[in-house]
PDB file of C-alpha atoms in Angstrom:
ATOM      1  CA  MET A 656      16.242 -16.863   2.900  1.00 58.00           C
ATOM      2  CA  ARG A 657      19.816 -18.425   2.116  1.00 65.00           C
ATOM      3  CA  VAL A 658      22.076 -18.718   5.045  1.00 59.00           C
ATOM      4  CA  SER A 659      24.916 -16.405   2.987  1.00 58.00           C
ATOM      5  CA  HIS A 660      21.973 -13.683   3.083  1.00 51.00           C
ATOM      6  CA  LYS A 661      21.533 -14.171   6.551  1.00 52.00           C
ATOM      7  CA  ILE A 662      25.042 -13.864   7.769  1.00 57.00           C
ATOM      8  CA  GLY A 663      25.404 -10.814   5.416  1.00 49.00           C
ATOM      9  CA  LEU A 664      22.544  -8.970   7.397  1.00 49.00           C
ATOM     10  CA  LEU A 665      23.850 -10.023  10.578  1.00 43.00           C
ATOM     11  CA  ILE A 666      27.209  -8.705   9.707  1.00 52.00           C
ATOM     12  CA  GLY A 667      25.712  -5.192   8.121  1.00 42.00           C
ATOM     13  CA  LEU A 668      23.363  -4.994  11.363  1.00 39.00           C
ATOM     14  CA  ILE A 669      26.611  -5.433  13.497  1.00 45.00           C
ATOM     15  CA  ALA A 670      28.516  -3.025  11.750  1.00 40.00           C
ATOM     16  CA  LEU A 671      25.548  -0.244  12.051  1.00 38.00           C
ATOM     17  CA  MET A 672      25.350  -0.981  16.021  1.00 43.00           C
ATOM     18  CA  LEU A 673      29.187  -0.566  16.264  1.00 36.00           C
ATOM     19  CA  LEU A 674      28.987   2.958  14.126  1.00 36.00           C
ATOM     20  CA  ALA A 675      26.332   4.020  16.396  1.00 37.00           C
ATOM     21  CA  LEU A 676      28.557   3.585  19.326  1.00 38.00           C
ATOM     22  CA  LEU A 677      31.007   5.795  17.699  1.00 37.00           C
ATOM     23  CA  LEU A 678      28.864   8.761  16.955  1.00 35.00           C
ATOM     24  CA  PRO A 679      29.031  11.688  19.495  1.00 35.00           C
ATOM     25  CA  ARG A 680      26.260  11.513  22.202  1.00 36.00           C
ATOM     26  CA  THR A 681      24.433  14.843  22.675  1.00 37.00           C
ATOM     27  CA  GLY A 682      22.683  13.941  26.158  1.00 41.00           C
ATOM     28  CA  HIS A 683      24.520  17.039  27.839  1.00 44.00           C
ATOM     29  CA  ALA A 684      21.607  19.152  27.660  1.00 48.00           C
ATOM     30  CA  ASP A 685      20.760  19.195  31.221  1.00 60.00           C
ATOM     31  CA  GLN A 686      21.980  17.288  34.607  1.00 93.00           C
ATOM     32  CA  SER A 687      21.109  17.967  38.024  1.00 93.00           C
ATOM     33  CA  ALA A 688      22.708  17.291  41.196  1.00 95.00           C
ATOM     34  CA  SER A 689      20.473  16.995  44.799  1.00 92.00           C
ATOM     35  CA  PHE A 690      21.456  18.385  47.990  1.00 93.00           C
ATOM     36  CA  GLY A 691      18.955  17.782  50.498  1.00 91.00           C
ATOM     37  CA  ASP A 692      16.219  20.002  49.581  1.00 91.00           C
ATOM     38  CA  PHE A 693      18.234  21.559  46.711  1.00 94.00           C
ATOM     39  CA  VAL A 694      18.755  20.763  43.341  1.00 95.00           C
ATOM     40  CA  VAL A 695      21.262  22.356  41.173  1.00 96.00           C
ATOM     41  CA  ARG A 696      20.594  22.054  37.239  1.00 96.00           C
ATOM     42  CA  TYR A 697      23.450  22.847  35.187  1.00 97.00           C
ATOM     43  CA  SER A 698      24.605  22.276  31.264  1.00 96.00           C
ATOM     44  CA  ALA A 699      27.500  23.279  29.530  1.00 96.00           C
ATOM     45  CA  ILE A 700      27.257  24.339  25.709  1.00 96.00           C
ATOM     46  CA  THR A 701      28.909  26.032  22.739  1.00 96.00           C
ATOM     47  CA  THR A 702      27.469  29.477  22.252  1.00 95.00           C
ATOM     48  CA  ASP A 703      26.846  28.609  18.496  1.00 95.00           C
ATOM     49  CA  GLN A 704      24.231  26.171  19.651  1.00 95.00           C
ATOM     50  CA  LEU A 705      22.170  29.010  20.823  1.00 94.00           C
ATOM     51  CA  PHE A 706      19.247  30.709  18.754  1.00 95.00           C
ATOM     52  CA  PRO A 707      20.664  34.198  17.154  1.00 94.00           C
ATOM     53  CA  ALA A 708      17.642  36.056  19.160  1.00 94.00           C
ATOM     54  CA  VAL A 709      18.303  34.412  22.500  1.00 92.00           C
ATOM     55  CA  ALA A 710      22.111  35.336  22.129  1.00 93.00           C
ATOM     56  CA  LYS A 711      21.331  38.805  21.287  1.00 94.00           C
ATOM     57  CA  THR A 712      18.897  39.104  24.130  1.00 92.00           C
ATOM     58  CA  TYR A 713      21.838  38.059  26.586  1.00 92.00           C
ATOM     59  CA  GLY A 714      24.831  39.756  24.666  1.00 94.00           C
ATOM     60  CA  ILE A 715      26.315  36.433  23.814  1.00 95.00           C
ATOM     61  CA  GLU A 716      28.539  35.935  20.971  1.00 95.00           C
ATOM     62  CA  ARG A 717      27.682  32.690  19.143  1.00 96.00           C
ATOM     63  CA  SER A 718      30.863  30.661  18.350  1.00 95.00           C
ATOM     64  CA  THR A 719      32.269  27.254  18.654  1.00 95.00           C
ATOM     65  CA  ARG A 720      35.051  28.900  20.710  1.00 95.00           C
ATOM     66  CA  ASN A 721      32.730  30.007  23.079  1.00 96.00           C
ATOM     67  CA  GLY A 722      30.946  28.256  25.902  1.00 96.00           C
ATOM     68  CA  LEU A 723      28.353  28.626  28.192  1.00 97.00           C
ATOM     69  CA  VAL A 724      27.458  27.308  31.377  1.00 97.00           C
ATOM     70  CA  ASN A 725      23.991  27.668  32.563  1.00 97.00           C
ATOM     71  CA  ILE A 726      23.012  26.905  36.462  1.00 97.00           C
ATOM     72  CA  ALA A 727      19.554  27.116  38.166  1.00 96.00           C
ATOM     73  CA  ILE A 728      18.824  26.319  41.711  1.00 96.00           C
ATOM     74  CA  GLU A 729      15.278  24.535  42.796  1.00 95.00           C
ATOM     75  CA  LYS A 730      14.443  24.392  46.481  1.00 93.00           C
ATOM     76  CA  LYS A 731      11.998  21.754  47.184  1.00 87.00           C
ATOM     77  CA  ASP A 732       9.195  22.278  49.759  1.00 81.00           C
ATOM     78  CA  ALA A 733       7.688  19.503  52.297  1.00 78.00           C
ATOM     79  CA  GLY A 734       5.024  18.608  49.372  1.00 78.00           C
ATOM     80  CA  GLY A 735       8.015  18.015  47.171  1.00 75.00           C
ATOM     81  CA  GLU A 736       7.065  21.217  44.964  1.00 81.00           C
ATOM     82  CA  GLY A 737      10.195  23.055  43.576  1.00 84.00           C
ATOM     83  CA  ALA A 738      10.802  26.862  43.389  1.00 89.00           C
ATOM     84  CA  MET A 739      13.728  28.297  41.726  1.00 93.00           C
ATOM     85  CA  ILE A 740      15.646  30.461  44.028  1.00 95.00           C
ATOM     86  CA  ALA A 741      18.555  32.944  44.142  1.00 95.00           C
ATOM     87  CA  ALA A 742      22.077  31.961  45.160  1.00 97.00           C
ATOM     88  CA  ALA A 743      25.672  32.980  44.810  1.00 97.00           C
ATOM     89  CA  VAL A 744      27.535  31.111  42.116  1.00 98.00           C
ATOM     90  CA  ASP A 745      30.996  30.828  41.149  1.00 97.00           C
ATOM     91  CA  GLY A 746      33.286  28.496  39.453  1.00 98.00           C
ATOM     92  CA  SER A 747      36.055  27.483  37.085  1.00 98.00           C
ATOM     93  CA  VAL A 748      36.774  25.588  33.969  1.00 97.00           C
ATOM     94  CA  ALA A 749      39.666  23.732  33.779  1.00 96.00           C
ATOM     95  CA  ASP A 750      41.636  21.471  31.066  1.00 91.00           C
ATOM     96  CA  LEU A 751      43.083  18.137  31.422  1.00 88.00           C
ATOM     97  CA  THR A 752      46.652  19.826  32.297  1.00 88.00           C
ATOM     98  CA  GLY A 753      45.243  21.837  34.800  1.00 85.00           C
ATOM     99  CA  HIS A 754      45.255  25.437  33.285  1.00 91.00           C
ATOM    100  CA  SER A 755      42.120  26.839  35.215  1.00 95.00           C
ATOM    101  CA  LYS A 756      40.116  30.023  34.390  1.00 96.00           C
ATOM    102  CA  PRO A 757      37.501  31.769  36.322  1.00 98.00           C
ATOM    103  CA  ILE A 758      33.743  31.318  35.232  1.00 98.00           C
ATOM    104  CA  ARG A 759      32.004  34.965  36.046  1.00 97.00           C
ATOM    105  CA  PHE A 760      28.253  34.131  36.284  1.00 98.00           C
ATOM    106  CA  ARG A 761      25.540  36.635  35.690  1.00 96.00           C
ATOM    107  CA  GLU A 762      21.906  36.426  37.272  1.00 96.00           C
ATOM    108  CA  THR A 763      19.112  36.337  34.573  1.00 94.00           C
ATOM    109  CA  ASN A 764      15.350  36.365  35.846  1.00 92.00           C
ATOM    110  CA  GLU A 765      12.596  36.063  33.659  1.00 88.00           C
ATOM    111  CA  GLU A 766       9.107  35.616  35.314  1.00 88.00           C
ATOM    112  CA  GLY A 767      10.468  33.883  38.278  1.00 85.00           C
ATOM    113  CA  ALA A 768      12.941  31.752  36.317  1.00 90.00           C
ATOM    114  CA  ILE A 769      16.177  32.687  37.838  1.00 94.00           C
ATOM    115  CA  ASP A 770      19.394  31.170  35.770  1.00 95.00           C
ATOM    116  CA  TYR A 771      23.091  31.948  36.051  1.00 97.00           C
ATOM    117  CA  LEU A 772      25.028  32.424  32.688  1.00 97.00           C
ATOM    118  CA  GLY A 773      28.811  32.106  32.996  1.00 97.00           C
ATOM    119  CA  GLU A 774      30.846  32.171  29.349  1.00 97.00           C
ATOM    120  CA  PHE A 775      34.383  30.489  29.124  1.00 97.00           C
ATOM    121  CA  PRO A 776      36.798  30.250  26.196  1.00 95.00           C
ATOM    122  CA  ILE A 777      37.009  26.972  24.329  1.00 94.00           C
ATOM    123  CA  ASP A 778      40.903  26.799  23.574  1.00 91.00           C
ATOM    124  CA  GLY A 779      41.088  23.791  21.901  1.00 90.00           C
ATOM    125  CA  SER A 780      39.711  20.493  21.330  1.00 92.00           C
ATOM    126  CA  GLY A 781      39.492  18.261  24.457  1.00 94.00           C
ATOM    127  CA  THR A 782      37.874  17.672  27.926  1.00 95.00           C
ATOM    128  CA  TYR A 783      37.021  20.305  30.151  1.00 96.00           C
ATOM    129  CA  VAL A 784      36.395  20.187  33.739  1.00 97.00           C
ATOM    130  CA  PHE A 785      34.192  22.393  35.621  1.00 97.00           C
ATOM    131  CA  ARG A 786      33.658  23.007  39.277  1.00 98.00           C
ATOM    132  CA  ILE A 787      31.023  25.033  40.461  1.00 98.00           C
ATOM    133  CA  ASN A 788      30.112  26.373  43.799  1.00 98.00           C
ATOM    134  CA  VAL A 789      26.560  27.288  44.589  1.00 97.00           C
ATOM    135  CA  THR A 790      25.573  28.907  48.202  1.00 97.00           C
ATOM    136  CA  PRO A 791      21.617  29.494  48.127  1.00 95.00           C
ATOM    137  CA  HIS A 792      20.790  32.541  49.861  1.00 92.00           C
ATOM    138  CA  GLY A 793      20.359  31.697  53.844  1.00 90.00           C
ATOM    139  CA  GLN A 794      22.993  28.612  53.179  1.00 91.00           C
ATOM    140  CA  ALA A 795      26.327  29.292  55.265  1.00 91.00           C
ATOM    141  CA  ARG A 796      28.313  26.576  52.935  1.00 93.00           C
ATOM    142  CA  PRO A 797      28.555  26.199  49.242  1.00 96.00           C
ATOM    143  CA  TYR A 798      27.238  23.213  47.525  1.00 97.00           C
ATOM    144  CA  THR A 799      29.880  22.015  44.814  1.00 97.00           C
ATOM    145  CA  ILE A 800      29.305  20.483  41.513  1.00 97.00           C
ATOM    146  CA  THR A 801      32.245  18.871  39.333  1.00 96.00           C
ATOM    147  CA  PHE A 802      31.570  17.656  35.736  1.00 96.00           C
ATOM    148  CA  ASN A 803      33.356  17.103  32.488  1.00 95.00           C
ATOM    149  CA  ARG A 804      32.544  18.186  28.723  1.00 95.00           C
ATOM    150  CA  ASP A 805      34.309  17.476  25.678  1.00 95.00           C
ATOM    151  CA  TYR A 806      34.482  19.636  23.015  1.00 93.00           C
ATOM    152  CA  VAL A 807      35.955  19.358  19.424  1.00 92.00           C
ATOM    153  CA  LEU A 808      37.035  22.105  17.278  1.00 86.00           C
ATOM    154  CA  ASP A 809      36.872  21.889  13.393  1.00 77.00           C
TER     155      ASP A 809
END
């Protein structure tokens, strides 16, 4: 193999790697935060990512301009086993200019899987900052999680 061919392959490989760095990451599906025995799992997506049947079941309009936050709370027992538990959940979403809107959550319970769903409008492309307060039943103070999501509208 000639040197010029090897250099060409190397440049092509470097260009491909740089291109991969520019692609959007889709690793926002599920994240979590631990607070002692409690684990709060959270995700935020646009509702157009929901299957039509799922959106219909929960009365959610599928759109790139509607967002959905999903919160689930798990309590670990002494053996490390977890069980989904109920909690009071409230929160807000803000853009980077500080314009904040409350998110109203509703509880869903399917075969013991308790989730809290909250919808919010996506007014434009940009970074949205979420602040979610979770108070497991029987706890005096809320646990607060803050996270960001980037949304791009066409």
